[in-house]
Amino acid sequence: MLSPNWTMLKELAAHRLGQIGLAIVAIYGILAVLGPVVFTVDPSAVAGGERYLGPSLQYPFGTDGYGRDIFALTILGARVSLYVAVVVVGISTTLGIIFGLISAYFSDLVDEAIMRAVDVLLAFPGILLALVIIAILGPGLNRAVLALAIAYTPIMTRIVRGNALAIREEEYVLAAKSYGESHWRILFREMLPNLTSVVIVQMTITFAFSILSEASLSYLGLSAQPPQVTWGVLISEGQSVIGIAPWVSVFPGLTIMFTVLGLTLLGVALRDVLDPQGEVNMTQDI
Amino acid sequence: MGWITYSVRRLLISVFVLFVASILIFSIVRLIPGDPARVFLGPTADQEAVDTLRVQLDLHLPIYEQYLNWIAGVLTGNWGNSLINDIPVFDLVLIRFPRSIQLAIFSLIIGVIISLPLGLLAALQPNSGRDYAALFFSQFGMSVPSFWLGIILMLVFGRYLGVLPASGYVSPMEDPVAAVSHMIMPAFALGTINAAVLTRFLRSEILEQRGKEYVLTARAFGHYKGTILRKYVLKNALIPYMTNLGIQFGWVLGGVVIIEVVFSYPGLGRLVLDGLLNRDYPVIQMGLLVLISTYVLVNLVVDLTYSVLNPKIRY
Amino acid sequence: MSKKSILEVRDLHTQFETDSGVVKAVDGVSFSLQQGEIYGLVGESGAGKSVTGRSIMRLIDPPGNITDGTVRFNDENLLTLPMAEVRDIRGNEIAMIFQNAMAALNPGYTIGTQISDVLQRHKDFNDKQARERTIQLLSDVGIPDPEARFDSYPHQLSGGMCQRVVIAMALSCDPDIIIADEPTTALDVTIQAQILELLSDLRDNYGITVLLITHNMGVVASTCDRVGVMYAGEVVEEGPVQDIVAKPRHPYTMGLMQAVPRLNDARERLESIPGDMPNLLKTPNGCSFHPRCPYDAEDCRNVDPSLDPLSPDDRSTERRTACLRTDEIDFDREMAEMATEADGKEGSPKPKIPNRGRTDSDPLIEASNLQKYFDPESQSWLDRLIGEREYVHAVDDVSLDIYEGETLGLVGESGCGKTTLGRVLSHLYEPDAGTVVYAGTDLTELDRRKLKSMRGNIQMIFQDPVSSLNPRKSVYEIISRPLEIHQNIADEVARRERVEELLDSVGLKPEHASRKPHAFSGGQKQRIGIARALAVEPDFIVADEPVSALDVSIQAKIINLLMDLQEEFNLTYVFIAHDLNVVQHIADRIAVMYLGEIIECGDADDIFTPPHHPYTEMLLSSIPPLDPSAETDRIVPRGTPPSPIDPPSGCRFHTRCPRAMEECKSVVPADHQFGEDHTITCHLFDDDRDHAEINALIAEQEAYGVPKDQLVDSD
């Protein structure tokens, strides 16, 4: 298990897009985890700084209407986005693997039930499924996260099932059945290890797009509520003063763009390395 | 199994999906923790008003009757009144739905206009400079948040350059030129991601076709490069591209909710969002149901068209 | 035969630049095609034969590159001609057809359009002329109802029909040469016979020169005039087909000929070539065959032999070989030894080889009235609810006894249900109806726990060496897992010991245990799969096409291994294969399947010599004979197997049967005991038919059936 993974890491490090992606993701990760410790800002307090200051050495992203350092706020937003993405990816991947594997392995009724449920959920295009769930739960960061997790689960389910269906026909799965391996072990010891490539690639992509989607939801006022700071909230605040202080919106937006770019580049590179025949399914900005 | 059977089956699946989706949407009101009428009117409202609203929302009936009443209302155009201003929801949706469809189609057209040449140019010379440029655009297009792109466009073309109106809506019946100029920016903000996704998709489809054995055979029989590109590569690559357009239409329908807010565009998406913020449940339900039905219908049409275009489809 | 050379390949070099180095796929190949001949380019996978074919057509794409050589055609060097002129030649003067005909046709256009397009590309035809000519071509290549077929899409035709369409396309512009790259490999043996017949007809009727690229020695022997044998990117021997087959002058050719199982050398050990094909990244110095050559000498390791004519006193000067020690090796004696071993006493009746299984005792496995249906892939749950439900009749009322220690061969065309039957017998699939009784225990009645312990007795060996091993696990993990389940060897050390023991018994080394499957060659992977099956010490093994994915020289080794293991561990095999030669070589008894039913079953000798059931007869006569001089009145098989979703009424074979009678269309034939332990399901053997009539029939079959000394290649 160790040696091929080591080669894959090396291949990834040699992949040009992978290098860019890795670099961006690394900066994002470090800033999101450690940044708020270094660049402290209290989002609920009115800072002593001057309002609507343009970008400068002291305030690289400028200040907002409360005189807060937008750079520090953006980093705070990065931490929230990291939280959102980790939870959404964690839930949707776990559920997607379970449903997808079960659906592929036990065909007929179970498969039918799961796949029709997936069909119905995917019939809600884009962000609409998240809106339905928020309509029930009400707005809020954690509710938005839950809504996104539910919305991304059918996508992961479908991808896992599609690949698992092919693996189910592999002769080593038949061999395992023929020497009496249990269903459980066939699913998780024989099939799942051969799905890791697809799942890892999909996780990266879900990571990227859940950040994007949460930003949309909080821009619409359906996710985190002020004074909690997210990238979407910052952009929304900045839109009203776009004429006098464009930096309030511009910088958080650029940050989202580069973060998502880094993650999707990493996804493409991972696909190249792990699953050369596959194609990254990019149509999931919900 | 023939085409008719396939079509009937495909239709039944769409009806099934819509049926389950309608139950889900119907349940929105019923799944809210507590009494929906009370939630809407607030804790200070008097009991009489709450009771009136309960009757208005059918909440006093058994759940299946509530659904049957509701779905009967949906099918007969009796969609209830907005809880905010008491205007019939049907009228609200009827005015706003065509505007959103206009915007959606316009964005999709922008997506096609950009992706078709870009994907083609990229795929004809993979790993060339223009291929990298196309991929670069595609990657950025997928990463940029549409609402932020809208704001930036508004800032640049509306405020700084002043060439396009920053927001609002003009009906094409009244003034076609003004209508288009009002739609360009929102459609572009919405269509960028489609253009990016479709470019990438078309590129990889063409590359896949170029690797097919029948392309090798066509070369072995001396066909001209142009013939091979037209009859072998493009024809077979454009069919899945068209199918993908159907999926993209769905993303656009989801995206209108956001973009209409950015540009204060009075469409169905904004109606749904305002409903969400005001807990105006009849508006939320019917807005979502109309958007989803449109998507299901478009995909049905796309799939049926696909089965005609592609003789190889397994019914 | 005219000696006019029409195409001359000289010193062709084609390389592929990969990340791990330069692959010399074609490394100095020279040969020429003479007007109106069928020239066979034969070799195992990786020999470079397909790349040679494509290089002639300049169909090499990056990272591939033709680095040296000339291809002379009509006084022009195709390799230096401007691309535009090459395109004018392609399809017009030289046409090429490929292995997978279905994939070679554009799914988006009708076959008629595609042929017309080629015509209009090269000839000045208007639409109407092109259509007429296309219909004529379709009819020439034996496509029934060509007018209607003009508007068919490729997916509406079977693989064999598609190959005919591609051949029609190749014929369309009256080319001088057709390059056929493995044109029959993807097809069933009955369809293969039809396509080969067609290719021979084309040569006879139109004088077209054919370059036939194949790995199948039987195809070469039955179809070609001259042969070039390729190994590791080089032609190692060339000559008239009968000389190559009977009097090889290169150790590799000889090894190939000896490795091929033939119909009448039942259960002899096969000769095999040691080692594997060399890695083309670093071909050995000197003669590239020397590491595997039994006559390897000092010189062979240093000097790369050139392809030189044999001494003039040899029967033909057309013979060329690339071996330094041609004169020293007594090829004829080696071949003669093999021949005597194989033929036994010529003329006298072949001694009946006793069945190794104890047919007199109770059978180990009694399968009765097995039935297994599947839902067609295209049928969803909705169809099942609303529409008329259809089934794939994979196994239909099959009864079968298998005796301890024997090998039962299961043969039939693809889609006949032999794999499904194998999986029902090993209880991988639960039968829909019927019972499988294993040593007195009815498997269909066992509960989960008992069934699990029963699985220790029954194992499977699979077809695809790549797919049968989990790529994420080490060989140790793969083999030790069944041990853990069934042998309860909790002790890690003991388990490791047992794994090494198993590896040893299949001819692998202990250090192989820690590696992952991708580090092994196809043959080695198959050995690992066999070791896994042996791990639980089973009594009964179902081997599903265990050698069909392997090259001939590797195939022989695996067959030998399976036979040795059977002897050592007293195993009972069901051996499933589409290749009659292989089955006949290893099996004691044979069951022939057609569309889900067993139509004939009996001792191997009784089944084939002579064939009784018309279907068995058809299968047998489809096999291309390895002896080119064998003039057989071969029955060219008719048609393709009907769909198992809606099998024909009466006798399922009646739609293709050359002896079909009126009653066959409506009356289901009964099983007839014929001789000792030989069952035939056919109306020809109905009791009310008079015995003399049957004997006459058999005599007739014997008379024009298969020649006794037929040597046949495996696929």
PDB file of C-alpha atoms in Angstrom, chain A residues 102-185:
ATOM      1  CA  ILE A 102     -24.841  -0.851  -1.386  1.00  0.00           C
ATOM      2  CA  SER A 103     -26.717   0.238  -4.459  1.00  0.00           C
ATOM      3  CA  ALA A 104     -24.151  -1.255  -6.817  1.00  0.00           C
ATOM      4  CA  TYR A 105     -23.640  -4.471  -4.916  1.00  0.00           C
ATOM      5  CA  PHE A 106     -27.190  -5.422  -4.019  1.00  0.00           C
ATOM      6  CA  SER A 107     -28.867  -4.763  -7.299  1.00  0.00           C
ATOM      7  CA  ASP A 108     -32.602  -4.838  -7.951  1.00  0.00           C
ATOM      8  CA  LEU A 109     -34.826  -3.410  -5.258  1.00  0.00           C
ATOM      9  CA  VAL A 110     -32.290  -1.707  -3.025  1.00  0.00           C
ATOM     10  CA  ASP A 111     -30.486  -0.297  -6.027  1.00  0.00           C
ATOM     11  CA  GLU A 112     -33.742   0.811  -7.557  1.00  0.00           C
ATOM     12  CA  ALA A 113     -34.840   2.574  -4.378  1.00  0.00           C
ATOM     13  CA  ILE A 114     -31.539   4.372  -3.858  1.00  0.00           C
ATOM     14  CA  MET A 115     -31.119   5.362  -7.471  1.00  0.00           C
ATOM     15  CA  ARG A 116     -34.655   6.706  -7.844  1.00  0.00           C
ATOM     16  CA  ALA A 117     -34.122   8.757  -4.686  1.00  0.00           C
ATOM     17  CA  VAL A 118     -30.910  10.066  -6.255  1.00  0.00           C
ATOM     18  CA  ASP A 119     -32.807  10.855  -9.456  1.00  0.00           C
ATOM     19  CA  VAL A 120     -35.375  12.878  -7.559  1.00  0.00           C
ATOM     20  CA  LEU A 121     -32.760  14.775  -5.578  1.00  0.00           C
ATOM     21  CA  LEU A 122     -30.765  15.518  -8.721  1.00  0.00           C
ATOM     22  CA  ALA A 123     -33.924  16.788 -10.401  1.00  0.00           C
ATOM     23  CA  PHE A 124     -33.540  19.851  -8.194  1.00  0.00           C
ATOM     24  CA  PRO A 125     -31.069  21.723 -10.330  1.00  0.00           C
ATOM     25  CA  GLY A 126     -28.094  23.544  -8.867  1.00  0.00           C
ATOM     26  CA  ILE A 127     -28.670  25.319  -5.631  1.00  0.00           C
ATOM     27  CA  LEU A 128     -32.427  24.640  -5.507  1.00  0.00           C
ATOM     28  CA  LEU A 129     -32.175  21.493  -3.381  1.00  0.00           C
ATOM     29  CA  ALA A 130     -30.221  23.437  -0.780  1.00  0.00           C
ATOM     30  CA  LEU A 131     -32.931  26.114  -0.950  1.00  0.00           C
ATOM     31  CA  VAL A 132     -35.670  23.546  -0.296  1.00  0.00           C
ATOM     32  CA  ILE A 133     -33.817  22.284   2.760  1.00  0.00           C
ATOM     33  CA  ILE A 134     -33.153  25.791   4.014  1.00  0.00           C
ATOM     34  CA  ALA A 135     -36.828  26.557   3.464  1.00  0.00           C
ATOM     35  CA  ILE A 136     -37.556  23.822   5.992  1.00  0.00           C
ATOM     36  CA  LEU A 137     -34.709  24.396   8.425  1.00  0.00           C
ATOM     37  CA  GLY A 138     -34.454  28.151   8.201  1.00  0.00           C
ATOM     38  CA  PRO A 139     -31.275  30.153   7.471  1.00  0.00           C
ATOM     39  CA  GLY A 140     -28.043  29.701   9.396  1.00  0.00           C
ATOM     40  CA  LEU A 141     -24.475  28.514   8.842  1.00  0.00           C
ATOM     41  CA  ASN A 142     -24.880  25.003  10.206  1.00  0.00           C
ATOM     42  CA  ARG A 143     -28.205  24.576   8.457  1.00  0.00           C
ATOM     43  CA  ALA A 144     -26.640  25.662   5.182  1.00  0.00           C
ATOM     44  CA  VAL A 145     -23.837  23.161   5.765  1.00  0.00           C
ATOM     45  CA  LEU A 146     -26.373  20.402   6.358  1.00  0.00           C
ATOM     46  CA  ALA A 147     -28.311  21.439   3.254  1.00  0.00           C
ATOM     47  CA  LEU A 148     -25.140  21.350   1.141  1.00  0.00           C
ATOM     48  CA  ALA A 149     -24.111  17.984   2.594  1.00  0.00           C
ATOM     49  CA  ILE A 150     -27.482  16.540   1.599  1.00  0.00           C
ATOM     50  CA  ALA A 151     -27.276  18.184  -1.819  1.00  0.00           C
ATOM     51  CA  TYR A 152     -23.818  16.734  -2.566  1.00  0.00           C
ATOM     52  CA  THR A 153     -24.613  13.221  -1.342  1.00  0.00           C
ATOM     53  CA  PRO A 154     -26.524  12.089  -4.439  1.00  0.00           C
ATOM     54  CA  ILE A 155     -23.643  13.225  -6.665  1.00  0.00           C
ATOM     55  CA  MET A 156     -21.120  11.176  -4.709  1.00  0.00           C
ATOM     56  CA  THR A 157     -23.556   8.268  -4.544  1.00  0.00           C
ATOM     57  CA  ARG A 158     -23.942   8.215  -8.271  1.00  0.00           C
ATOM     58  CA  ILE A 159     -20.200   8.368  -8.902  1.00  0.00           C
ATOM     59  CA  VAL A 160     -19.411   5.632  -6.397  1.00  0.00           C
ATOM     60  CA  ARG A 161     -22.176   3.427  -7.746  1.00  0.00           C
ATOM     61  CA  GLY A 162     -21.093   3.852 -11.345  1.00  0.00           C
ATOM     62  CA  ASN A 163     -17.544   2.803 -10.582  1.00  0.00           C
ATOM     63  CA  ALA A 164     -18.571   0.106  -8.126  1.00  0.00           C
ATOM     64  CA  LEU A 165     -20.822  -1.470 -10.755  1.00  0.00           C
ATOM     65  CA  ALA A 166     -17.786  -1.982 -12.965  1.00  0.00           C
ATOM     66  CA  ILE A 167     -15.705  -3.299 -10.086  1.00  0.00           C
ATOM     67  CA  ARG A 168     -18.466  -5.672  -9.035  1.00  0.00           C
ATOM     68  CA  GLU A 169     -17.975  -7.491 -12.315  1.00  0.00           C
ATOM     69  CA  GLU A 170     -14.249  -7.926 -11.748  1.00  0.00           C
ATOM     70  CA  GLU A 171     -13.270 -11.508 -11.349  1.00  0.00           C
ATOM     71  CA  TYR A 172     -11.517 -10.924  -8.041  1.00  0.00           C
ATOM     72  CA  VAL A 173     -14.877 -10.043  -6.524  1.00  0.00           C
ATOM     73  CA  LEU A 174     -16.295 -13.302  -7.859  1.00  0.00           C
ATOM     74  CA  ALA A 175     -13.253 -15.100  -6.494  1.00  0.00           C
ATOM     75  CA  ALA A 176     -13.867 -13.627  -3.056  1.00  0.00           C
ATOM     76  CA  LYS A 177     -17.476 -14.797  -3.216  1.00  0.00           C
ATOM     77  CA  SER A 178     -16.356 -18.230  -4.291  1.00  0.00           C
ATOM     78  CA  TYR A 179     -14.213 -18.702  -1.204  1.00  0.00           C
ATOM     79  CA  GLY A 180     -17.010 -17.521   1.018  1.00  0.00           C
ATOM     80  CA  GLU A 181     -16.037 -13.946   1.847  1.00  0.00           C
ATOM     81  CA  SER A 182     -18.795 -12.012   3.588  1.00  0.00           C
ATOM     82  CA  HIS A 183     -20.702  -9.257   1.794  1.00  0.00           C
ATOM     83  CA  TRP A 184     -19.331  -6.751   4.248  1.00  0.00           C
ATOM     84  CA  ARG A 185     -15.715  -7.626   3.551  1.00  0.00           C
TER      85      ARG A 185
END
